[in-house]
Short mmCIF file of C-alpha atoms in Angstrom, two decimals:
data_model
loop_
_atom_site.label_atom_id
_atom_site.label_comp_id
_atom_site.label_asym_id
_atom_site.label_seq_id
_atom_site.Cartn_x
_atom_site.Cartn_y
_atom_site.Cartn_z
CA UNK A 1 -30.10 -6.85 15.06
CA UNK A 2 -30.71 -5.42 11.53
CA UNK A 3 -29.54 -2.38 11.15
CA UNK A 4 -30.21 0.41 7.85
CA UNK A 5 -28.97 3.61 8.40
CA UNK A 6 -29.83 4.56 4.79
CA UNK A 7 -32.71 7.78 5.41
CA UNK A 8 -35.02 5.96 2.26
CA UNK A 9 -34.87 2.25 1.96
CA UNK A 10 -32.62 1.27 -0.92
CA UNK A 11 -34.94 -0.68 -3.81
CA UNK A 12 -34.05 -4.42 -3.93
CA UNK A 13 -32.67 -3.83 -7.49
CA UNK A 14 -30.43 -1.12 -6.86
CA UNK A 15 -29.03 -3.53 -4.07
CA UNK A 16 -28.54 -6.45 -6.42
CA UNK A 17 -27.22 -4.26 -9.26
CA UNK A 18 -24.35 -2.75 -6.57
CA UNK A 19 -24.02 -6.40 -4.69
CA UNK A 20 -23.36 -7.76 -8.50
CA UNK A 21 -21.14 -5.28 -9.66
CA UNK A 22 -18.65 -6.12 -7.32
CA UNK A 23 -18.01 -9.83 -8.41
CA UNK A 24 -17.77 -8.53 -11.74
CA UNK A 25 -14.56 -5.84 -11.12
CA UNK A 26 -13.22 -8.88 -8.92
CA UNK A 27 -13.44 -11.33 -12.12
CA UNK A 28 -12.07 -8.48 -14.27
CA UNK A 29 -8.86 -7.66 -11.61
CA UNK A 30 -8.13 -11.50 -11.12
CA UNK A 31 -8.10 -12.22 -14.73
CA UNK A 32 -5.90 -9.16 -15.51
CA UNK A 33 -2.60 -11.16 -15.90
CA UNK A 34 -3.76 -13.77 -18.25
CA UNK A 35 -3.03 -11.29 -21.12
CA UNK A 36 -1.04 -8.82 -20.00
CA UNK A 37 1.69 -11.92 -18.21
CA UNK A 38 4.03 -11.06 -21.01
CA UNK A 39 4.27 -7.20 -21.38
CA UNK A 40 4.59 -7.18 -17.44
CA UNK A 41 7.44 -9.93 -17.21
CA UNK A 42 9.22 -8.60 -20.02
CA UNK A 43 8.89 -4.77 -18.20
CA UNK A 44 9.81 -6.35 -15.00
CA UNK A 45 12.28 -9.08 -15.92
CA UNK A 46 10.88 -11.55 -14.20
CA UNK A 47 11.34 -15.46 -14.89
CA UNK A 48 8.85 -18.28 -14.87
CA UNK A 49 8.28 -18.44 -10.85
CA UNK A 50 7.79 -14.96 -10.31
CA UNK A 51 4.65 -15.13 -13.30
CA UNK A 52 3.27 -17.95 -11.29
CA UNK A 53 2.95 -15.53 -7.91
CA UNK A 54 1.62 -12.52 -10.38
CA UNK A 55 -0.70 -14.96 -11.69
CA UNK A 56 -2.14 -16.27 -8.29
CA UNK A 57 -1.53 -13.88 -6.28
CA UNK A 58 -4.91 -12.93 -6.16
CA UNK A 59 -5.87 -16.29 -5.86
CA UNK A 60 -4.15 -16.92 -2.12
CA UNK A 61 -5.56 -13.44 -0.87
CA UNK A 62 -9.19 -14.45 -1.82
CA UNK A 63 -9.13 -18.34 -0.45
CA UNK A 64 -7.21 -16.85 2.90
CA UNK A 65 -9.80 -13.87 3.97
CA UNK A 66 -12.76 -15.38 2.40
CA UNK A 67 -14.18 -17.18 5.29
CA UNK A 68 -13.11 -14.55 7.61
CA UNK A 69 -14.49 -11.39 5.59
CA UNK A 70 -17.97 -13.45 5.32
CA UNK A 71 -17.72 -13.86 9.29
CA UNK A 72 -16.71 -10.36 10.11
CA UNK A 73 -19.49 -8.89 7.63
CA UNK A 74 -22.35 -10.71 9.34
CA UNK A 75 -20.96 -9.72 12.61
CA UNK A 76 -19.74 -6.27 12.17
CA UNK A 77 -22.32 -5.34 8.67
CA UNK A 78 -22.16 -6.88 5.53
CA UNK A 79 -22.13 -3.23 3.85
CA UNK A 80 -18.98 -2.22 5.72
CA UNK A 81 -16.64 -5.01 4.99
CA UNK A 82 -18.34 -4.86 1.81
CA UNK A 83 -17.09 -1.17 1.21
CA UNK A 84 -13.56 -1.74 3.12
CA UNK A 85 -13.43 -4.80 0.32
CA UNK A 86 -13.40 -1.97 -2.13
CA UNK A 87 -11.04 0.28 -1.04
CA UNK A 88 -8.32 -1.55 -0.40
CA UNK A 89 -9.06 -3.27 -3.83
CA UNK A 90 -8.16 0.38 -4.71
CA UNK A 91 -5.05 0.91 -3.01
CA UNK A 92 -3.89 -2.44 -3.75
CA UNK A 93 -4.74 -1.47 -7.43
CA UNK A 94 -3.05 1.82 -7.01
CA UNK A 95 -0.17 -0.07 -5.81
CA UNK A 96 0.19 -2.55 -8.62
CA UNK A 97 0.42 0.48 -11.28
CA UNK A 98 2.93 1.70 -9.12
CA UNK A 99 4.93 -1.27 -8.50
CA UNK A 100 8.54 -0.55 -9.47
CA UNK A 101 9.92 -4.35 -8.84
CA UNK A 102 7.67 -7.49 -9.34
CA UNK A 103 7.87 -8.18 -5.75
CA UNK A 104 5.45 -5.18 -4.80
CA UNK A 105 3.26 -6.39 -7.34
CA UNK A 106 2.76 -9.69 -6.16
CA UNK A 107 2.44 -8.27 -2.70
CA UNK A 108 -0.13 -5.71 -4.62
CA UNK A 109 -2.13 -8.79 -5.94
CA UNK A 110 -2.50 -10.79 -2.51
CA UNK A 111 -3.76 -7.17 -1.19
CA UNK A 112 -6.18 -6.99 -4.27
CA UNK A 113 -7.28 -10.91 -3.37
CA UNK A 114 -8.00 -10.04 0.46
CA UNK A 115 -10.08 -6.94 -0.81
CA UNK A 116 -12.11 -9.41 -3.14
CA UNK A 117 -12.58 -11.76 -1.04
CA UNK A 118 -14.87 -9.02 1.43
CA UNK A 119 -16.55 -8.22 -1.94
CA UNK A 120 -17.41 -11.38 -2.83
CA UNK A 121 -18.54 -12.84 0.84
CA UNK A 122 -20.00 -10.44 1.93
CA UNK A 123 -22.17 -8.82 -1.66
CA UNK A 124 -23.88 -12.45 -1.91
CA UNK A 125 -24.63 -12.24 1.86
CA UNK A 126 -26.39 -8.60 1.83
CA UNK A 127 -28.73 -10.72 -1.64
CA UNK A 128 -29.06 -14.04 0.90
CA UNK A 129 -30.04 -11.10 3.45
CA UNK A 130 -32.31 -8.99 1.07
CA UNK A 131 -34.12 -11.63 -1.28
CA UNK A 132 -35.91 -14.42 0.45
CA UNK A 133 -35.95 -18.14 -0.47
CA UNK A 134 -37.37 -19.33 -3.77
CA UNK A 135 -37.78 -17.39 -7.01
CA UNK A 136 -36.97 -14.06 -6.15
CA UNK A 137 -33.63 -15.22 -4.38
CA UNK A 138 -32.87 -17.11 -7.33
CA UNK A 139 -33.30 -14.55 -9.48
CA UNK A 140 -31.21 -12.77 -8.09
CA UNK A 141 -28.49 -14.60 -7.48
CA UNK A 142 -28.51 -16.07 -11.08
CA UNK A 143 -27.60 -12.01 -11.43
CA UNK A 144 -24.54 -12.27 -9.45
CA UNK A 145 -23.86 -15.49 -10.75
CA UNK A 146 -24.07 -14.10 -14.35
CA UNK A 147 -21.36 -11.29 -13.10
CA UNK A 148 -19.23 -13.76 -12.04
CA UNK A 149 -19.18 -14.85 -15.58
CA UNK A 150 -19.23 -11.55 -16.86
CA UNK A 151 -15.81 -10.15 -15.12
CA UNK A 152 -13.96 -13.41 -16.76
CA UNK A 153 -15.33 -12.47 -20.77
CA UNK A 154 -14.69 -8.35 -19.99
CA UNK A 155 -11.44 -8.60 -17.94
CA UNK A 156 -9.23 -10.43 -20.33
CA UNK A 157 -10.26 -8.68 -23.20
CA UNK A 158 -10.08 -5.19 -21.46
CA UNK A 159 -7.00 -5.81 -19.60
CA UNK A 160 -5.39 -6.80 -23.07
CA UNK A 161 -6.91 -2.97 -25.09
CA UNK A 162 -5.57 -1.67 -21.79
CA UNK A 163 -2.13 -2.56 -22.27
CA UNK A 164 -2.07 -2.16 -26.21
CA UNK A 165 -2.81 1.50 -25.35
CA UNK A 166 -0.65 2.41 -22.15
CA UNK A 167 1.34 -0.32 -20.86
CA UNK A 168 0.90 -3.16 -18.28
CA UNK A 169 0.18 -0.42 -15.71
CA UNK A 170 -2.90 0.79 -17.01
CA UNK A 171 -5.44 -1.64 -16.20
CA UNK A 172 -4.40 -1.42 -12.70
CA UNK A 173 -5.38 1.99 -13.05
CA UNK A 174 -8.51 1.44 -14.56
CA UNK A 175 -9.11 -1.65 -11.87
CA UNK A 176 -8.59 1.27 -8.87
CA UNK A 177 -10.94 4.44 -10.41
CA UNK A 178 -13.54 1.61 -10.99
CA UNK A 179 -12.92 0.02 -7.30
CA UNK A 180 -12.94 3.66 -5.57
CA UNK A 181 -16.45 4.20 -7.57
CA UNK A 182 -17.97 0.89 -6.46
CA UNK A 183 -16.80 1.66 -2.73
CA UNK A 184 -18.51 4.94 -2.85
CA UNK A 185 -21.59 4.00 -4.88
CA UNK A 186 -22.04 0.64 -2.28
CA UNK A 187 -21.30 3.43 0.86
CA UNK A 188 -24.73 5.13 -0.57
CA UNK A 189 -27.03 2.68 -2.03
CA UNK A 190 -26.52 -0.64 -0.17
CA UNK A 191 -28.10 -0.97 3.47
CA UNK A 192 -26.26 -2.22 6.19
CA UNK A 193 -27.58 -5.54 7.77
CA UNK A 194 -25.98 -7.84 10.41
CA UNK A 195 -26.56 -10.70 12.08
CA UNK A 196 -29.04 -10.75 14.64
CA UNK A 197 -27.15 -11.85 17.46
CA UNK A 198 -23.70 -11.02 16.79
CA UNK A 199 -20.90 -12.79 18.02
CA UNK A 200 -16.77 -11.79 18.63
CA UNK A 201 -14.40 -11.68 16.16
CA UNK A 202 -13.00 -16.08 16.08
CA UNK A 203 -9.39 -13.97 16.49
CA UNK A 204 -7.89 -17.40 16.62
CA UNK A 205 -9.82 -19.08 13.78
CA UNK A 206 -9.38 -16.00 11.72
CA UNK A 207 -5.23 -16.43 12.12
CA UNK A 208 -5.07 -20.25 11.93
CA UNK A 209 -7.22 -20.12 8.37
CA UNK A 210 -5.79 -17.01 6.76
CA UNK A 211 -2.23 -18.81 7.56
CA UNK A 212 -3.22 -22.61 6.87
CA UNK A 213 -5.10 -21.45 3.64
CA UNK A 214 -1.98 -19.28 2.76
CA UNK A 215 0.88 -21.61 3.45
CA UNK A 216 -1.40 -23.68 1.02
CA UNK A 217 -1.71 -22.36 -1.73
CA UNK A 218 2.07 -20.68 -1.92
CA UNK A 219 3.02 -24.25 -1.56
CA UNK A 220 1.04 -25.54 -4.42
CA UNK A 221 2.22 -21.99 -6.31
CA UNK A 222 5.89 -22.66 -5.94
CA UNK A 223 5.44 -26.15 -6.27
CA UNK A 224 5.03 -25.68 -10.23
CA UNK A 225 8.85 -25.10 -10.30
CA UNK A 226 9.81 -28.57 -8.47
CA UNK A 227 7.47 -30.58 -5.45
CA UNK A 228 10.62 -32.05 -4.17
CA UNK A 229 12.48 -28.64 -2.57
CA UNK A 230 12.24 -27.64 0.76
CA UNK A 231 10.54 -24.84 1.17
CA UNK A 232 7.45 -26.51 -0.63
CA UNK A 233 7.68 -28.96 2.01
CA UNK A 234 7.34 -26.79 4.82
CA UNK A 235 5.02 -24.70 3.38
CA UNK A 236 2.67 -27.97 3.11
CA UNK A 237 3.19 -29.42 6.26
CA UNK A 238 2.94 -25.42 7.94
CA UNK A 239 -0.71 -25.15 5.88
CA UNK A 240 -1.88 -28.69 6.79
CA UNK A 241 -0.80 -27.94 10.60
CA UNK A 242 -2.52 -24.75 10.50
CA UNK A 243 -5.83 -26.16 9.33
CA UNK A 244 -5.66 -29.15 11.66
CA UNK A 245 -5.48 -26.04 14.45
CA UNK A 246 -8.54 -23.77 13.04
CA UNK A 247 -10.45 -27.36 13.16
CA UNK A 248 -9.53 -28.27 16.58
CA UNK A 249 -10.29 -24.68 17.62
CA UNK A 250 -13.63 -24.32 15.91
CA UNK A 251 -15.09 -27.57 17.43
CA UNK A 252 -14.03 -26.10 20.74
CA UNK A 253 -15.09 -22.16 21.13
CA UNK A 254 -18.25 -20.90 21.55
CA UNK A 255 -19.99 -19.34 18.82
CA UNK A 256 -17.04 -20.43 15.85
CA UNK A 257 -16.36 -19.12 12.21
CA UNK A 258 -17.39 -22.27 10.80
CA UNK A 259 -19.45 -24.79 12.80
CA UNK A 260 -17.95 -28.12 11.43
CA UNK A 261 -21.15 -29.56 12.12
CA UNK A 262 -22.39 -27.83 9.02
CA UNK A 263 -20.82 -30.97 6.82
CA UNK A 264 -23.56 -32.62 8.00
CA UNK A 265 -25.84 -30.75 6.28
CA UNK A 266 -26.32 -32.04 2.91
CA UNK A 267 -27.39 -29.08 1.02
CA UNK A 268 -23.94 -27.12 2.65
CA UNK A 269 -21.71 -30.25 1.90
CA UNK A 270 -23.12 -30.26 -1.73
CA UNK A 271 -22.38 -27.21 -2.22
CA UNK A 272 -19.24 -26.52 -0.79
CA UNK A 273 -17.94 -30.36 -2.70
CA UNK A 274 -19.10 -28.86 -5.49
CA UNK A 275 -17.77 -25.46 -5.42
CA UNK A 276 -14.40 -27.11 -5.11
CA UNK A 277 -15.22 -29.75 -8.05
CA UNK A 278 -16.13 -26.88 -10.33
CA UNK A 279 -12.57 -25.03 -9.32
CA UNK A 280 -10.55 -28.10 -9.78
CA UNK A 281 -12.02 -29.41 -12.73
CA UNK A 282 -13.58 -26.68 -15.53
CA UNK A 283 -12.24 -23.24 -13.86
CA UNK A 284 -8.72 -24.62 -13.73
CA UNK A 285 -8.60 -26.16 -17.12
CA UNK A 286 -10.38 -23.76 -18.96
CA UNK A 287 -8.24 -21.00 -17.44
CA UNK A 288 -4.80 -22.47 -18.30
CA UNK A 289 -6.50 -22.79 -22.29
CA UNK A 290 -5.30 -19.34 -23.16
CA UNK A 291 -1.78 -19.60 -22.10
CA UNK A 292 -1.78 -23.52 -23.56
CA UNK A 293 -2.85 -21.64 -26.95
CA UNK A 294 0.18 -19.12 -27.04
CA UNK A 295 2.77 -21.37 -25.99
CA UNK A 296 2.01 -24.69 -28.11
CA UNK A 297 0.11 -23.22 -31.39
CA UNK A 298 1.74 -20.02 -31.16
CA UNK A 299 -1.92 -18.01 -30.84
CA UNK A 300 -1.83 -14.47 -30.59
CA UNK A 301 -3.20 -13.10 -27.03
CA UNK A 302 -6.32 -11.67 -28.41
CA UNK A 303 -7.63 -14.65 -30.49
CA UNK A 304 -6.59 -16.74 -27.07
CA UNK A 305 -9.16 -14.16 -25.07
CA UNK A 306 -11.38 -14.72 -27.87
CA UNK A 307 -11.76 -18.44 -27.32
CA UNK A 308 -11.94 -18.08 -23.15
CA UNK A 309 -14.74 -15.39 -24.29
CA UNK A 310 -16.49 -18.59 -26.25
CA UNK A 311 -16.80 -19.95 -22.25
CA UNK A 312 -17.36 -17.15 -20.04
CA UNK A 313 -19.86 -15.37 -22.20
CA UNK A 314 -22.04 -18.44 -22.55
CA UNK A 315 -21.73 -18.60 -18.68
CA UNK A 316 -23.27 -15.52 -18.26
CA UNK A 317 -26.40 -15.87 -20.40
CA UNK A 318 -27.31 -19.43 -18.46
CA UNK A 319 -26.70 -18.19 -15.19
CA UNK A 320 -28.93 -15.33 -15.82
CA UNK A 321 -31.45 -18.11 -17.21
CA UNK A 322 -31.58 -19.99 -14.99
CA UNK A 323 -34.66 -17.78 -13.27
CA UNK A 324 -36.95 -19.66 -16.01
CA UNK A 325 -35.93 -23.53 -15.05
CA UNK A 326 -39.02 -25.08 -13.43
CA UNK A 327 -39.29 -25.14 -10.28
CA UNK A 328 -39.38 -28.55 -9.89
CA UNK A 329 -35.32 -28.60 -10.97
CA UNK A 330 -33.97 -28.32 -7.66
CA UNK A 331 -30.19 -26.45 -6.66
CA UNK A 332 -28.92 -29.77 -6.00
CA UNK A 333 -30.23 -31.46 -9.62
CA UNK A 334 -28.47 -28.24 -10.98
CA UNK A 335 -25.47 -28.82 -9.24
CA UNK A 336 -25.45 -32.29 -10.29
CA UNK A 337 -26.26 -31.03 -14.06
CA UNK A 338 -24.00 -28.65 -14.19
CA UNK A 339 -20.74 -30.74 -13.37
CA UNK A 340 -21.36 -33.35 -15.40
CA UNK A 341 -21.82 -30.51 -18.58
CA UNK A 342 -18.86 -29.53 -17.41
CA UNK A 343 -17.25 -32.91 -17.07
CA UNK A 344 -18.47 -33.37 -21.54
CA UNK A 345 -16.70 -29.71 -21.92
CA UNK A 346 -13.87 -30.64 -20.65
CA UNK A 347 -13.72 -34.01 -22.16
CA UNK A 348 -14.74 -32.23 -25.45
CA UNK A 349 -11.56 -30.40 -24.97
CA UNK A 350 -9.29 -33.20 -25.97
CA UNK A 351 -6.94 -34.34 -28.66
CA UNK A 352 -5.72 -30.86 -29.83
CA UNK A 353 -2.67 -31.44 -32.70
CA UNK A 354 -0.21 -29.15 -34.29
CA UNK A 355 -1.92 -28.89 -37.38
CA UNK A 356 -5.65 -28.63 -35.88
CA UNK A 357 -8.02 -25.93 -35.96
CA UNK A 358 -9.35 -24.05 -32.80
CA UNK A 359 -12.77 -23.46 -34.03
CA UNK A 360 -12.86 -27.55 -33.08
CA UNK A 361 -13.05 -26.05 -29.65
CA UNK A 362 -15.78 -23.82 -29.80
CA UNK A 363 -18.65 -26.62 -29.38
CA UNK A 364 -16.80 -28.18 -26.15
CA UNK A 365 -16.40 -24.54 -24.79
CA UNK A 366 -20.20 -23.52 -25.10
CA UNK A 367 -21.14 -26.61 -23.73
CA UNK A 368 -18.71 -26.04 -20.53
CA UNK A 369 -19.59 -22.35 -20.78
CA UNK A 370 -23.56 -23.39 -20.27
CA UNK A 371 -22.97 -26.25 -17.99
CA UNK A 372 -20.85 -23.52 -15.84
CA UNK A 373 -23.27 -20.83 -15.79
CA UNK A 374 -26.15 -23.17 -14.55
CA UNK A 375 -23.53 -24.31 -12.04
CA UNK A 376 -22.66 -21.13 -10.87
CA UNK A 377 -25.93 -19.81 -10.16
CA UNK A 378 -26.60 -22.85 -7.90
CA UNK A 379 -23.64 -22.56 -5.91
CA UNK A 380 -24.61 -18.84 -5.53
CA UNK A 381 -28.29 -19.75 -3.81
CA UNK A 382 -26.95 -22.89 -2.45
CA UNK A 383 -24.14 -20.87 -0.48
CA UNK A 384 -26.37 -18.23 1.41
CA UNK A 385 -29.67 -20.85 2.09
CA UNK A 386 -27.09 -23.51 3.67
CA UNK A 387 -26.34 -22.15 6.48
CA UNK A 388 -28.45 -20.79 9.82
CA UNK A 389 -30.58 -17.19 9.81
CA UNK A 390 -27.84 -14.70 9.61
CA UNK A 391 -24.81 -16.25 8.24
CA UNK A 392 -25.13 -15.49 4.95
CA UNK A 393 -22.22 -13.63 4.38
CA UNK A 394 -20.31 -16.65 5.99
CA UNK A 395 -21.99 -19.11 3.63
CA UNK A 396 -20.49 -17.18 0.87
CA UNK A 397 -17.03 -16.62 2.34
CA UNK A 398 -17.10 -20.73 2.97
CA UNK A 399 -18.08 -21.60 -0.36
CA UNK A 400 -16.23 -19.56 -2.23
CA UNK A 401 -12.68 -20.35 -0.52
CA UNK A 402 -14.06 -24.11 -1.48
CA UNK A 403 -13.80 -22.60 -5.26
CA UNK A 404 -10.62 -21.04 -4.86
CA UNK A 405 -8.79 -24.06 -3.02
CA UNK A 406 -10.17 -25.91 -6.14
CA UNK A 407 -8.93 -24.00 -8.61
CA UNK A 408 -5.58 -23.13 -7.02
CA UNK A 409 -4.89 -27.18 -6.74
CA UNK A 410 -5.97 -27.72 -10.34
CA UNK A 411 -4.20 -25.02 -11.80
CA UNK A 412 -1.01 -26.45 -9.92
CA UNK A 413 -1.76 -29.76 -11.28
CA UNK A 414 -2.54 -28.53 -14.45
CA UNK A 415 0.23 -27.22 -14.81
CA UNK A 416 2.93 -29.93 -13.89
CA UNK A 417 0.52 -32.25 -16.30
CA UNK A 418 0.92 -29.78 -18.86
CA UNK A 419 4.65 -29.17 -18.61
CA UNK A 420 5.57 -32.97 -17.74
CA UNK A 421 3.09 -35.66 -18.72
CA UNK A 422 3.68 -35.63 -22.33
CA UNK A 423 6.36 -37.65 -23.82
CA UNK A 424 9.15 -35.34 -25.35
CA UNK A 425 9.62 -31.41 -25.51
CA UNK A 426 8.29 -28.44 -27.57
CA UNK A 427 4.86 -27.72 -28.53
CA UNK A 428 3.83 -31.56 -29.07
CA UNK A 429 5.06 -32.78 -25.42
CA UNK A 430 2.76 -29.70 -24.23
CA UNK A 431 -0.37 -30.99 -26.12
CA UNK A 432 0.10 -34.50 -25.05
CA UNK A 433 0.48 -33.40 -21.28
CA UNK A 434 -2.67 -31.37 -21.99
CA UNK A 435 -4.89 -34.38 -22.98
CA UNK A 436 -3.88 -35.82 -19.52
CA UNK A 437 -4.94 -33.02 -17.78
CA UNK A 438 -8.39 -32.99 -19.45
CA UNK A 439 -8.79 -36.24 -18.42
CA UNK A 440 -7.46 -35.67 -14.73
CA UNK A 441 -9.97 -32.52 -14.38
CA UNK A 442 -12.96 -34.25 -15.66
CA UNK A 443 -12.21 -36.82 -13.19
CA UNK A 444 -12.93 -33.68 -11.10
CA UNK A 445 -16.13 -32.52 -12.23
CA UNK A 446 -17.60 -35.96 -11.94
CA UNK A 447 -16.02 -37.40 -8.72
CA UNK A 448 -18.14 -33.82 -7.33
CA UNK A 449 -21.38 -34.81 -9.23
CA UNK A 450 -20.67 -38.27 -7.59
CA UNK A 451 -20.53 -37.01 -4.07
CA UNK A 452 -23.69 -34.15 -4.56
CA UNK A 453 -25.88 -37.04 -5.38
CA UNK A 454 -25.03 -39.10 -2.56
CA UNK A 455 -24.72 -36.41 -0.08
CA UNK A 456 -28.44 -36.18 -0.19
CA UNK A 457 -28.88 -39.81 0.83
CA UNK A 458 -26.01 -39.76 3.77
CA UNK A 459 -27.00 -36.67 5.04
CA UNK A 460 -29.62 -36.57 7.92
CA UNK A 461 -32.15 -33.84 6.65
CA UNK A 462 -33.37 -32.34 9.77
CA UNK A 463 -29.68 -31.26 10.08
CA UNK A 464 -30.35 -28.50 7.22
CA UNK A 465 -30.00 -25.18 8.82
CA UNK A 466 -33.24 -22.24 9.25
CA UNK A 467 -33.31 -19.52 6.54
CA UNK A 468 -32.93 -15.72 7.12
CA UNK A 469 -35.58 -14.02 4.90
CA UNK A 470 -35.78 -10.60 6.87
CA UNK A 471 -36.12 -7.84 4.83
CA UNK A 472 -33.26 -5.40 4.31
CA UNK A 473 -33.24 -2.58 7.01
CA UNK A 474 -35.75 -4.50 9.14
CA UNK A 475 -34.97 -4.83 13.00
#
């Protein structure tokens, strides 16, 4: 059952302004390294493989305990894992200002990732749980998805006045006061909700994804430094093993994490193809622009935040627009529309020279940027009215580890593109392995587009899931 143990039933905006606040400090701590990366490996003394682990750190805590935080929240209470999310955001925070060798801080960062991950699951299932279908829901979850898109324009920017004035430490510090106040403020505003019949914790599912998804993505981490050593090996055959397990299990146990049958759903296989098309193709390359800017065109860190802000900022005003689309332009036709906008950004990222200039960029980034936010706010409906009554939070966790697996395989391949396709050395051989990469991500964005649009015609429709519209605190 539905449970509120709030005395006066929160308003629906104070929910969605807490349940949104929460993907924005997330955005803000996972972007945190993309300007401070220097400051903290020059304090730290810390080489080129230990910068990729501070940089995705994050990134393997989410994708691991996103799936099982969305599971656990509809089981347990959304509001609870929501607020645990928080706190140990805090004291992973906490941790990272502390950190006195780079080793706690990556371990500080995959804490931080695991904490996001229950913010991020489980704040889109208590709006899946409090708005019902149609225009209010997507309303409000073009708000979430605009705070998605807020936390990557703030964070770099703030992360980088941050350090300026204190050191690398200090927006760890800042990223803990403002998780301890969102854990208390979502402890007394948000109302707890549950699934109405819920089920045990998948204790085995839970292990064999957290560990399959983990082995993963530290395998496609350290695999920037060389594919052909050993321990990259393993780690991909331990990850691949791992997953093959959680599938085996869930099509087995009563009452799973993730009924596999879901795939057959078209609006759920839509949206979780396309949450890992927009992660592999315009999250990954936009997200590597910055450091791309620095290293090859020497770019200071601030004008390189500036130009990311050219993308994320125009994110945020579609997403929140997209409440006024007609409502004849379905989820999926956004989906569609918004990868292949993306797919043109990219594309209109190409052909950058020595002796160009970046305001060449700016057009390709607000197209991306606008393609992104209409994107975004899809995948945010799309994830919580997939999936049966009461799953919500699931929906979430499921969709966005799709995002994170994305991104964490394009920013891999990014990467090696980057640093290997390009003919020579120096800043020219890093511009010429950049075109490639443009072209590999775009490939991305429109292979997803390609599979959205036919899902709908493979898919059997009665297979599409009921809705839960029960109001919050309702039994």
């Amino acid at each position: 059952m539905n449970a509120a143990t709030n005395t006066d039933a929160p308003s629906p905006g104070s929910i969605l302004a807490v349940a949104a606040a929460g993907p924005l400090l997330v955005l803000v701590a996972f972007t945190l390294p993309l300007t401070t990366l220097m400051s903290t490996a020059g304090a730290l003394g810390v080489g080129p493989g230990i910068q990729a682990w501070i940089m995705s750190g994050m990134s393997v805590g989410a994708a691991a305990g996103l799936l099982s935080s969305g599971a656990i929240g509809d089981d347990y209470g959304r509001r609870r894992v929501f607020v645990g999310g928080a706190l140990l955001l805090a004291i992973a925070s906490i941790l990272g200002a502390l950190a006195p060798t780079a080793l706690v801080l990556v371990i500080a960062r995959v804490l931080g990732g695991l904490g996001g991950a229950a913010i991020l699951a489980c704040g889109l299932g208590l709006i899946g749980h409090t708005f019902p279908s149609g225009a209010p829901r997507a309303r409000a979850t073009g708000v979430w998805a605009a705070a998605l898109g807020a936390g990557v324009a703030i964070g770099p920017l703030l992360s980088a006045g941050l350090d300026h004035l204190g050191g690398w430490r200090l927006p760890y510090v800042f990223t803990a006061l403002a998780a301890t106040a969102l854990a208390g403020t979502a402890r007394r505003v948000l109302p707890e909700s549950r699934a109405p019949v819920p089920r045990r914790i998948d204790l085995a599912g839970t292990l064999l994804l957290g560990g399959g998804i983990a082995a993963l993505l530290s395998a496609l981490v350290e695999g920037r430094m060389g594919w052909d050593r050993p321990l990259v090996v393993a780690l991909l055959v331990l990850g691949l093993v791992l997953l093959a397990g959680f599938v085996a299990v869930e099509r087995r146990i009563e009452g799973p994490m993730l009924d596999i049958a879901l795939f057959r759903c078209p609006d759920f296989l839509g949206a979780t193809t396309a949450a890992f098309a927009a992660g592999a193709g315009v999250l990954s390359l936009v997200s590597s622009l910055p450091m791309l800017l620095e290293r090859a065109l020497g770019t200071s860190t601030l004008l390189s935040a500036l130009m990311l802000l050219a993308w994320s900022a125009t994110s945020v005003v579609t997403a929140f627009g997209v409440r006024w689309l007609p409502t004849g332009v379905t989820p999926r036709t956004q989906l569609i529309a918004g990868l292949l906008g993306s797919a043109a950004g990219q594309l209109g990222l190409i052909g950058l020279s020595l002796d160009g200039t970046l305001t060449r960029l700016l057009p390709a980034l607000l197209i991306a940027g606008a393609a992104y936010g209409v994107l975004n706010a899809a995948l945010g409906r799309q994830a919580v009215a997939s999936v049966p009554a009461g799953r919500t939070a699931m929906g979430s966790g499921a969709n966005n580890t799709a995002r994170y697996l994305g991104s964490a395989a394009g920013l891999a391949l990014v990467t090696v593109l980057v640093t290997h396709a390009g003919p020579g050395s120096g800043p020219a051989g890093l511009l010429a392995g950049w075109n490639v990469a443009v072209l590999v991500t775009a490939g991305f964005s429109l292979l997803g587009a390609l599979v959205v649009f036919f899902a709908h015609e493979r898919s059997a429709p009665e297979t599409v899931p009921a809705r839960e519209n029960t109001p919050p605190g309702s039994a």
